[in-house]
mmCIF file of C-alpha atoms and ligand atoms in Angstrom:
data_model
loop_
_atom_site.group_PDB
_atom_site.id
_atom_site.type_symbol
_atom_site.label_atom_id
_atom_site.label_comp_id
_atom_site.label_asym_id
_atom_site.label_seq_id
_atom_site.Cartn_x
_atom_site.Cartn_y
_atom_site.Cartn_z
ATOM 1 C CA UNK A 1102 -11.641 -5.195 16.023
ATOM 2 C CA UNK A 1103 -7.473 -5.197 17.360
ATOM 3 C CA UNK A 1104 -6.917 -3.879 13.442
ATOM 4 C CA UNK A 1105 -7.723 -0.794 11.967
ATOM 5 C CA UNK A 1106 -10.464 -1.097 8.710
ATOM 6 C CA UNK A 1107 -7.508 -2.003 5.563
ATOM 7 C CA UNK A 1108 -8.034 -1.593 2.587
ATOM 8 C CA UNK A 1109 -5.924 -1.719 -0.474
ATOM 9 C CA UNK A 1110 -6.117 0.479 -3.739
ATOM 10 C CA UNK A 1111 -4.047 -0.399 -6.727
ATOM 11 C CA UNK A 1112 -4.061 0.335 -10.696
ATOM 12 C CA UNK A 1113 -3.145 -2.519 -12.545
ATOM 13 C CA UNK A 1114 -3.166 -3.115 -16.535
ATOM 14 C CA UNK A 1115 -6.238 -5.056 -18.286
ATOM 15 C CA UNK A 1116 -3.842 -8.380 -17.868
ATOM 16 C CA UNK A 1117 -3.539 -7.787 -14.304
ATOM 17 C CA UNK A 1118 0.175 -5.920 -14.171
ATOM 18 C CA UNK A 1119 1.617 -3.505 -11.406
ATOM 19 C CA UNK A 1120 4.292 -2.317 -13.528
ATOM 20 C CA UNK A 1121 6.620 -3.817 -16.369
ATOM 21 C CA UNK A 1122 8.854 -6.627 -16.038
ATOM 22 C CA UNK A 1123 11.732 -4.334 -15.176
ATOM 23 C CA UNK A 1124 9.648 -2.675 -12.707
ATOM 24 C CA UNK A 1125 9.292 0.053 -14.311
ATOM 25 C CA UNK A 1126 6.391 2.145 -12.783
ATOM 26 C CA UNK A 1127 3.685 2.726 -15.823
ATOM 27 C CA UNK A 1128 1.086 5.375 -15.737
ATOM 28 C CA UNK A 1129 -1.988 3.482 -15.645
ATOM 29 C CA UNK A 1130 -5.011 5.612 -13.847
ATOM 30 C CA UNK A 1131 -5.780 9.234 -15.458
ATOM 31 C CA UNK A 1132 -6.265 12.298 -13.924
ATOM 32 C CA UNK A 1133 -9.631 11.142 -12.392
ATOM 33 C CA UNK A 1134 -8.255 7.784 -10.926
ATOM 34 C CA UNK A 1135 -5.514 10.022 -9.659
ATOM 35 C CA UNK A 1136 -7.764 12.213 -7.797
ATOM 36 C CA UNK A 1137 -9.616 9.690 -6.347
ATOM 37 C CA UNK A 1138 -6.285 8.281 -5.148
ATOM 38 C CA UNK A 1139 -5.643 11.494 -3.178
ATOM 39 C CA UNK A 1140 -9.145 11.578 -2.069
ATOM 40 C CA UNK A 1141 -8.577 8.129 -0.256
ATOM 41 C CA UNK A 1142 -5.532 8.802 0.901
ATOM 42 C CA UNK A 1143 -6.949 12.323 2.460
ATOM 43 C CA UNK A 1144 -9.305 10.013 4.296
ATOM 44 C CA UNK A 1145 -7.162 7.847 5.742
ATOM 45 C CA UNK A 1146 -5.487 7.561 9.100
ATOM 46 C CA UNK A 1147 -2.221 5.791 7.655
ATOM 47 C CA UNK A 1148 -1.044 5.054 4.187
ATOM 48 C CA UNK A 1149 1.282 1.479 4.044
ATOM 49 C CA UNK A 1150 3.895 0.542 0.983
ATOM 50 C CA UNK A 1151 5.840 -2.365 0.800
ATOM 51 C CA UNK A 1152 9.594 -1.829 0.521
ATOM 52 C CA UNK A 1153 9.924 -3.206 -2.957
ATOM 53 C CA UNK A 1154 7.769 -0.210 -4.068
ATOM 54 C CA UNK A 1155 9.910 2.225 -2.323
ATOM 55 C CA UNK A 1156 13.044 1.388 -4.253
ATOM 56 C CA UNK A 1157 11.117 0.720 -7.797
ATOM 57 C CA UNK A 1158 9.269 4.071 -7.875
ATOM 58 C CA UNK A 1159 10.406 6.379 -4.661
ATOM 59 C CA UNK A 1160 6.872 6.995 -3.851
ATOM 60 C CA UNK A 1161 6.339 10.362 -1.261
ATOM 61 C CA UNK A 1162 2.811 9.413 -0.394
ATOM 62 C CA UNK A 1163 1.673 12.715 0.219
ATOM 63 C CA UNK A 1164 -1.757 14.285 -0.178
ATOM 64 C CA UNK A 1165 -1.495 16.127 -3.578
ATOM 65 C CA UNK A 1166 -4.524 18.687 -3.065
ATOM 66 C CA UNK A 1167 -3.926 21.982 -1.482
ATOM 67 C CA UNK A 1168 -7.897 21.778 -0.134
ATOM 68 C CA UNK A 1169 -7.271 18.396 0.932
ATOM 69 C CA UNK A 1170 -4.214 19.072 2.950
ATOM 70 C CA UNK A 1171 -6.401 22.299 4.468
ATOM 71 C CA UNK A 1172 -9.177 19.950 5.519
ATOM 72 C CA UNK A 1173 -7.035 17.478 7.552
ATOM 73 C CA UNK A 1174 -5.044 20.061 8.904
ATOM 74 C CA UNK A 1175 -8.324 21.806 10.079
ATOM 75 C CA UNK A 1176 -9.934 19.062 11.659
ATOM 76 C CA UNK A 1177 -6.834 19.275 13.819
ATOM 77 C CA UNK A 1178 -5.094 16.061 11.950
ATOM 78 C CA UNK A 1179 -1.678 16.279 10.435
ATOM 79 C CA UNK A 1180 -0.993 17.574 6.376
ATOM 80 C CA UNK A 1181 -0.591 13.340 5.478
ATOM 81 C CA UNK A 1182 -1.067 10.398 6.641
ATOM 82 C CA UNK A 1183 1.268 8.481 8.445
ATOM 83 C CA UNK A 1184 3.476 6.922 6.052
ATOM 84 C CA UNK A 1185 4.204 2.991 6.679
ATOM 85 C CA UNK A 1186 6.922 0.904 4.713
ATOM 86 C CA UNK A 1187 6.774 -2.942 5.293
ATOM 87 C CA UNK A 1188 10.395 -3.454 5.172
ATOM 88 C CA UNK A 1189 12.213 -6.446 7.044
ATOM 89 C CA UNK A 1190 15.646 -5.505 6.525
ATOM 90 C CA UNK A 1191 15.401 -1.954 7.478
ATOM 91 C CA UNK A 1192 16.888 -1.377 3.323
ATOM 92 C CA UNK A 1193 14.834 1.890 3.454
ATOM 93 C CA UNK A 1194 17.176 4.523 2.044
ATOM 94 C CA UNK A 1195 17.562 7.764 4.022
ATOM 95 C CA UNK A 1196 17.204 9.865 1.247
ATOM 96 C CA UNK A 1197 13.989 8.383 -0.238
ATOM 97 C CA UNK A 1198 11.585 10.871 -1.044
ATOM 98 C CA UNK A 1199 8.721 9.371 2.474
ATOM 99 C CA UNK A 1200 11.489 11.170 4.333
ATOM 100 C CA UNK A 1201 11.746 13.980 2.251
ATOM 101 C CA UNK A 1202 8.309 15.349 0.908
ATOM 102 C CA UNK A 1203 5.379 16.436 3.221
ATOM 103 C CA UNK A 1204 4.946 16.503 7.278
ATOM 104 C CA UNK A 1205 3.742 13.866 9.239
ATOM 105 C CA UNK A 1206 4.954 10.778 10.910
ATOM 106 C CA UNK A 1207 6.809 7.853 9.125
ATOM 107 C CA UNK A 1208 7.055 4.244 10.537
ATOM 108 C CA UNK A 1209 9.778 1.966 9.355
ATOM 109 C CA UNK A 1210 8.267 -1.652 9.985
ATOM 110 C CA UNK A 1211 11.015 -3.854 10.023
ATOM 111 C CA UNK A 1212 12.303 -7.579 11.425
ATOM 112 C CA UNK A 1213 14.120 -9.069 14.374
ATOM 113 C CA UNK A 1214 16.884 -9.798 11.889
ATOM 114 C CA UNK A 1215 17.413 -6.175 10.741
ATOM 115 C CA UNK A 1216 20.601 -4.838 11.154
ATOM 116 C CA UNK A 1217 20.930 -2.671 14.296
ATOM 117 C CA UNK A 1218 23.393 0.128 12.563
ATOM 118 C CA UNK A 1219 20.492 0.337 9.893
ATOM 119 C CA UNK A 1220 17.528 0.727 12.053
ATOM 120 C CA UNK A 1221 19.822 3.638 14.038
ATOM 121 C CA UNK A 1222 19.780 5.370 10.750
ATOM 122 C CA UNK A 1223 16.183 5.012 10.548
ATOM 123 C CA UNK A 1224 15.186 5.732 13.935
ATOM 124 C CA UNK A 1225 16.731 9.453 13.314
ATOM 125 C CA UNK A 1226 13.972 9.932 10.582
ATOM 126 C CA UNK A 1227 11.300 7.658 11.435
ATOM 127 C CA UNK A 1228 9.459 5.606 14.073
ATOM 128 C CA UNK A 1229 10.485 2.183 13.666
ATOM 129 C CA UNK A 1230 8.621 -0.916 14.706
ATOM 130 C CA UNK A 1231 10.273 -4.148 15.304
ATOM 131 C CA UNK A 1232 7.821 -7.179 14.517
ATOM 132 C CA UNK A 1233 8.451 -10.815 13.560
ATOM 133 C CA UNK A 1234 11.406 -13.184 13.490
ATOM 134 C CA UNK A 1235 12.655 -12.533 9.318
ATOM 135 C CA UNK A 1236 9.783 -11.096 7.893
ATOM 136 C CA UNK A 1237 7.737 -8.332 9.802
ATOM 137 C CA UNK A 1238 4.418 -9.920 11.182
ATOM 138 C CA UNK A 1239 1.892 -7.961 9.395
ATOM 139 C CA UNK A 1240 -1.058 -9.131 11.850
ATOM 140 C CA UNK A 1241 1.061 -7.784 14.722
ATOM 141 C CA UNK A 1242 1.565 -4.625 13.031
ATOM 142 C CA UNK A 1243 -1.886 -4.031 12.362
ATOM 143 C CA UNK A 1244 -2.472 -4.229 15.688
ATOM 144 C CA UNK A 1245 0.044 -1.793 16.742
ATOM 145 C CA UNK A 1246 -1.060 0.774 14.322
ATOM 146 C CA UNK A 1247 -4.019 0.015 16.022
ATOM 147 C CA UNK A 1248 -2.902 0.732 19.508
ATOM 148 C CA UNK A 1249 -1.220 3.811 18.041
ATOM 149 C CA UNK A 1250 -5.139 5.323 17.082
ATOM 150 C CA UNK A 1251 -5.326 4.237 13.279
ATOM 151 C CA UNK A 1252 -8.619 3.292 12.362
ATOM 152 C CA UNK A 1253 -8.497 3.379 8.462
ATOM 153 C CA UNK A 1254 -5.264 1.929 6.425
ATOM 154 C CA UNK A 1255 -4.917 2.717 3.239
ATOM 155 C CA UNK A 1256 -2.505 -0.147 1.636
ATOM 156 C CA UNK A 1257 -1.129 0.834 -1.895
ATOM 157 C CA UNK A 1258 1.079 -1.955 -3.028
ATOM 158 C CA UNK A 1259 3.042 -3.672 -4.167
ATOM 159 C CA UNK A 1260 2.557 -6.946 -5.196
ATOM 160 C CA UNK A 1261 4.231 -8.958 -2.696
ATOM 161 C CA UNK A 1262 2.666 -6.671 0.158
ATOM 162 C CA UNK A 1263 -0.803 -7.195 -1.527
ATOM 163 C CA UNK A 1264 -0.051 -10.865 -1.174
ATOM 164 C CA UNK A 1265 0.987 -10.534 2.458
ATOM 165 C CA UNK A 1266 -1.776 -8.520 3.812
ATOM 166 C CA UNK A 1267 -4.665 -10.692 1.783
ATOM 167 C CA UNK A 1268 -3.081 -14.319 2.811
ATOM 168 C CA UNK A 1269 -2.903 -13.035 6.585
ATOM 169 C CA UNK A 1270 -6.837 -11.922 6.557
ATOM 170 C CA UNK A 1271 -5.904 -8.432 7.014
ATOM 171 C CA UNK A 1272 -8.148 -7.210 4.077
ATOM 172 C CA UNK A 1273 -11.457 -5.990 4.498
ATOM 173 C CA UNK A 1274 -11.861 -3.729 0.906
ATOM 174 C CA UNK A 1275 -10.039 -4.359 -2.462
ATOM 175 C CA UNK A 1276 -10.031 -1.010 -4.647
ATOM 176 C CA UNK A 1277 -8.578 -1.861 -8.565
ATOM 177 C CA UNK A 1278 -8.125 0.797 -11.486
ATOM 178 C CA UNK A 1279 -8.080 -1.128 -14.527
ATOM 179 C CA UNK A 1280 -6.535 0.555 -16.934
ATOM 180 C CA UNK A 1281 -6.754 -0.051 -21.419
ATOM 181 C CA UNK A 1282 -3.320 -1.379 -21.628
ATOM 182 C CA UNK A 1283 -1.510 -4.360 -21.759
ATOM 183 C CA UNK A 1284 2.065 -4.847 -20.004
ATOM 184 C CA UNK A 1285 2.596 -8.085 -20.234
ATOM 185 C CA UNK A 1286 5.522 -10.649 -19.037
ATOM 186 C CA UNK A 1287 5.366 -13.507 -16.491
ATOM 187 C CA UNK A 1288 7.675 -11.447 -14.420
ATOM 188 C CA UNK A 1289 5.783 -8.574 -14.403
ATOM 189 C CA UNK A 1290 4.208 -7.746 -10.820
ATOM 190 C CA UNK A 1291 0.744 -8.544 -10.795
ATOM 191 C CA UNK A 1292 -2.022 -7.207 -8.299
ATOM 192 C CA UNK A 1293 -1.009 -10.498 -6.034
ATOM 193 C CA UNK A 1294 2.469 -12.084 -6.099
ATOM 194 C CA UNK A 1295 4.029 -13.972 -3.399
ATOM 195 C CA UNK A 1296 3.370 -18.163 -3.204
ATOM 196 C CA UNK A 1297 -0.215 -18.135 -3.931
ATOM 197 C CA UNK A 1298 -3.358 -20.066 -2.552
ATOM 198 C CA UNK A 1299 -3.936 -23.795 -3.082
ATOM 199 C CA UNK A 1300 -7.815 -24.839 -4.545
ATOM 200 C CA UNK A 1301 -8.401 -25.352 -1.267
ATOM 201 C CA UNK A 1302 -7.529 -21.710 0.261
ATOM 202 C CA UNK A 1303 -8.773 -19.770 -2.281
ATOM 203 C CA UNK A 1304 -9.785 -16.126 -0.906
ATOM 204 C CA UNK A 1305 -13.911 -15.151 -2.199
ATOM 205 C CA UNK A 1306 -14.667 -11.461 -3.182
ATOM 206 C CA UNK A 1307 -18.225 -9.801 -3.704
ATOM 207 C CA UNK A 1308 -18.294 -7.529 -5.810
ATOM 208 C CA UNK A 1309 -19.533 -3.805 -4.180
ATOM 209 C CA UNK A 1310 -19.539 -1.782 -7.735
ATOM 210 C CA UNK A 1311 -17.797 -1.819 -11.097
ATOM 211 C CA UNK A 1312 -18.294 2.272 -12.371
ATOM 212 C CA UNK A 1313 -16.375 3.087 -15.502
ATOM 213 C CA UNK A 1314 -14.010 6.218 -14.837
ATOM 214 C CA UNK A 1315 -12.342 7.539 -17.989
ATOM 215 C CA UNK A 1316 -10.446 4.600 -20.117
ATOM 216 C CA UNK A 1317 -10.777 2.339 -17.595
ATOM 217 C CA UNK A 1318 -12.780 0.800 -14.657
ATOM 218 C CA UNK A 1319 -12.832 0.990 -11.143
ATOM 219 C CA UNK A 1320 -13.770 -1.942 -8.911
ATOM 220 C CA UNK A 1321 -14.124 -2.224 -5.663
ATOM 221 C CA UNK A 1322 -14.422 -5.674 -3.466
ATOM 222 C CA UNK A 1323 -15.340 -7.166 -0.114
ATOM 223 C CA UNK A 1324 -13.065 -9.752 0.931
ATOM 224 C CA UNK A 1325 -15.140 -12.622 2.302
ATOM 225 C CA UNK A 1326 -12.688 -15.008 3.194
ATOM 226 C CA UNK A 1327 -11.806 -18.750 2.062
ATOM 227 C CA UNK A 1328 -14.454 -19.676 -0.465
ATOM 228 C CA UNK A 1329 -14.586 -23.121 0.247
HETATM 229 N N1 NAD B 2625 0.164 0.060 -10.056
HETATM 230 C C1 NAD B 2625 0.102 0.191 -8.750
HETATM 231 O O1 NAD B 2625 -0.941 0.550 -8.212
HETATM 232 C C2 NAD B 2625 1.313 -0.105 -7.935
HETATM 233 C C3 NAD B 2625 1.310 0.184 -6.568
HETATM 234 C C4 NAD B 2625 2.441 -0.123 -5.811
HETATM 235 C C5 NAD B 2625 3.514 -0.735 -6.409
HETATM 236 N N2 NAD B 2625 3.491 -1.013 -7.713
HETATM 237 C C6 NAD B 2625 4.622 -1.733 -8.360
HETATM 238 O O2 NAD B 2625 4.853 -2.951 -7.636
HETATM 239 C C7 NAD B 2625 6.247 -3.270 -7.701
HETATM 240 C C8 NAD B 2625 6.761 -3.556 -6.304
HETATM 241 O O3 NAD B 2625 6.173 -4.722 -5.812
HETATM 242 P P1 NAD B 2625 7.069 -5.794 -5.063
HETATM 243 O O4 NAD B 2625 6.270 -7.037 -4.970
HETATM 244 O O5 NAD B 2625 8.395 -5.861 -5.717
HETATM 245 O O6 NAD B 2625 7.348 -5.134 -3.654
HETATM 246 P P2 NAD B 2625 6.408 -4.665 -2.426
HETATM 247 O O7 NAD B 2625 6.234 -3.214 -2.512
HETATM 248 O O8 NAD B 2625 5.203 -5.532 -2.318
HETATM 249 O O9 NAD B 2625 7.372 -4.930 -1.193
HETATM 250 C C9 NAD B 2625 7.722 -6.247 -0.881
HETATM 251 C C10 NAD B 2625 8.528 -6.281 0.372
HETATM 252 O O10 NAD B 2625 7.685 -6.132 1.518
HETATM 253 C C11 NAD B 2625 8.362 -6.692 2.590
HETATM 254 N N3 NAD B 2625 7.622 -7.521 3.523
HETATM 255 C C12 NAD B 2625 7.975 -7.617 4.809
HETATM 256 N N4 NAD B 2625 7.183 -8.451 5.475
HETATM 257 C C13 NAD B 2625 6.317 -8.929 4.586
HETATM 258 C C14 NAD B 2625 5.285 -9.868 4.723
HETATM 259 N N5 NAD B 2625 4.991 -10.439 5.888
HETATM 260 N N6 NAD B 2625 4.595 -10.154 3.626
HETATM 261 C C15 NAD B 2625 4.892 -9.549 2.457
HETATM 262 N N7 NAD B 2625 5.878 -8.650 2.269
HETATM 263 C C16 NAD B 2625 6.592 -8.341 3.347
HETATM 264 C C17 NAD B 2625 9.460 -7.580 2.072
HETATM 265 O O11 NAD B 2625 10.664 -6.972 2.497
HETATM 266 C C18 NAD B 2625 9.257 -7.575 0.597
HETATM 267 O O12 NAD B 2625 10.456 -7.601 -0.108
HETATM 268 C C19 NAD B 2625 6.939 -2.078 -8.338
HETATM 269 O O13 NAD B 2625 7.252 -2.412 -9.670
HETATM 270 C C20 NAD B 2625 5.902 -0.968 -8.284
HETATM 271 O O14 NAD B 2625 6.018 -0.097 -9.386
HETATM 272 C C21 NAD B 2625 2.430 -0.692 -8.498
HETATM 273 N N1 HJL B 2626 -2.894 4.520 -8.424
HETATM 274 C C1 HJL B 2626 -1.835 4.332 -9.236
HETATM 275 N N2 HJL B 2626 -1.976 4.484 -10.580
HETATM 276 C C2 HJL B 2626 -0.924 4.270 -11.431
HETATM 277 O O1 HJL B 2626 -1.077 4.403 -12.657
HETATM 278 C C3 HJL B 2626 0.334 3.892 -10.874
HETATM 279 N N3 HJL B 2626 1.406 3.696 -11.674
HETATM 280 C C4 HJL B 2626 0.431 3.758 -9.482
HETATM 281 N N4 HJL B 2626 1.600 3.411 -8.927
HETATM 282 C C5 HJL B 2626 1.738 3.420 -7.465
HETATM 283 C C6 HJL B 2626 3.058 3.930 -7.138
HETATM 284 O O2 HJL B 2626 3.631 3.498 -5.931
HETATM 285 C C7 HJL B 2626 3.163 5.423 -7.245
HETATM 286 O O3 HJL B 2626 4.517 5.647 -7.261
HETATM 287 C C8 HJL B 2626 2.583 6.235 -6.126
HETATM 288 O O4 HJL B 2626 1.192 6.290 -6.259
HETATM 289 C C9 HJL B 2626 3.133 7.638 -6.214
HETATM 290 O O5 HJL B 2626 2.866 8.334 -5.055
HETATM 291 P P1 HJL B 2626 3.401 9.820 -4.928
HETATM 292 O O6 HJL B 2626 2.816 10.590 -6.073
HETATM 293 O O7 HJL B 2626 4.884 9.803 -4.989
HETATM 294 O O8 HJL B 2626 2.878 10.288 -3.601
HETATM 295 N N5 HJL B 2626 -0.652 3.966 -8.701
#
């Protein structure tokens, strides 16, 4: 394949919500979803945000675990992942915490319309990699993270990312926490935003597992394509 193996994890509310309506992050996994958050994350080659998640919640992206850090960093592999933000405009703020918290390699993925005095900013903290006309080109990305030795992407949001990545065919595994709340609001972010499929395009999942993990329950998907 010229795309690593993506998959995207998420927790979302029992009515399908990111976050609230003023995108306001929400704890929705417990300390076992949590874990098994860091666990994938540990596993994977790169870890990929969209930039609407970086300025709602800051996210570092790190590996959390001591051990887990130990392991990668043993089998020769940096402490993290490589931390990706989808982010046309190059509006990634210097200070956010990616740039901050934890070693590793960053990669700003931005537009042909991002401004160049921006991406110079960037390019002093981070790789950045120039795809698409406004909007990055996700399936060229993919296949430069490819190129660049990334086998496994981890995608973790948000919803207009999600809706990106899945109406491109990029997806190969959907992970989602549900969590015993309800959120609520038709502005809320919900697991997939963006314009949505017609009857006709309508993307099929097969259900691996459902397992029940504190509160809540964790399913996990194949994508199989249109269903029609
Ligand atoms: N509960 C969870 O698991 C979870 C995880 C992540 C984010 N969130 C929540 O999701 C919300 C953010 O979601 P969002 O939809 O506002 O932003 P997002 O994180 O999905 O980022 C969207 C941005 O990605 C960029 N992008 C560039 N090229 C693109 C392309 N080809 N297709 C799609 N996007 C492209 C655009 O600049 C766009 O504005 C926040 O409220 C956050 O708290 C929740
Ligand atoms: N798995 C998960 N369960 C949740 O209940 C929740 N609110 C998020 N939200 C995703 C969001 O983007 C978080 O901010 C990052 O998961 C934080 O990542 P860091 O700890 O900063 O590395 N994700």
């Amino acid at each position: 394949m010229d795309r690593p193996f993506i998959f995207i994890n998420s927790a979302m509310s029992a009515d399908g919500k990111l976050s609230t309506k003023e995108r306001k992050q929400v704890k929705i996994s417990g300390k076992l979803d949590f874990e098994r958050m860091d666990e994938l994350r540990a596993q994977a080659d790169a870890i990929m945000v969209g930039i609407g998640t970086v300025l709602a919640d800051d996210p570092s992206l790190t590996v959390k675990s001591p051990e887990r850090k130990a392991a990668r960093k043993a089998s020769g592999k940096s402490e993290n992942p490589v931390r990706v933000v989808v982010d046309s405009a190059a509006r990634t703020p210097p200070d956010a915490d990616i740039f901050k918290k934890g070693e590793g390699l960053r990669i700003i993925a931005v537009s042909n319309s991002a401004q160049a005095e921006k991406i110079k900013i960037l390019e002093e903290k981070a790789l950045v990699i120039k795809t698409g006309t406004d909007k990055v080109n996700l399936s060229e990305l993919a296949a430069k993270l490819k190129e660049m030795g990334i086998n496994t992407l981890m995608v973790e949001g948000g919803a207009t990312l999600n809706w990106g990545m899945i109406s491109a065919g990029l997806v190969d595994e959907i992970y989602t926490f549900v969590g015993n709340l309800i959120i609520g609001g038709k502005t809320a972010p919900t697991f997939t935003d963006g314009e949505g499929f017609t009857e006709a395009e309508i993307m099929g999942l097969e259900l691996i597992s459902a397992e029940k993990i504190e509160e809540g329950v964790l399913l996990k998907w194949k994508v199989k394509g249109k269903r029609n």
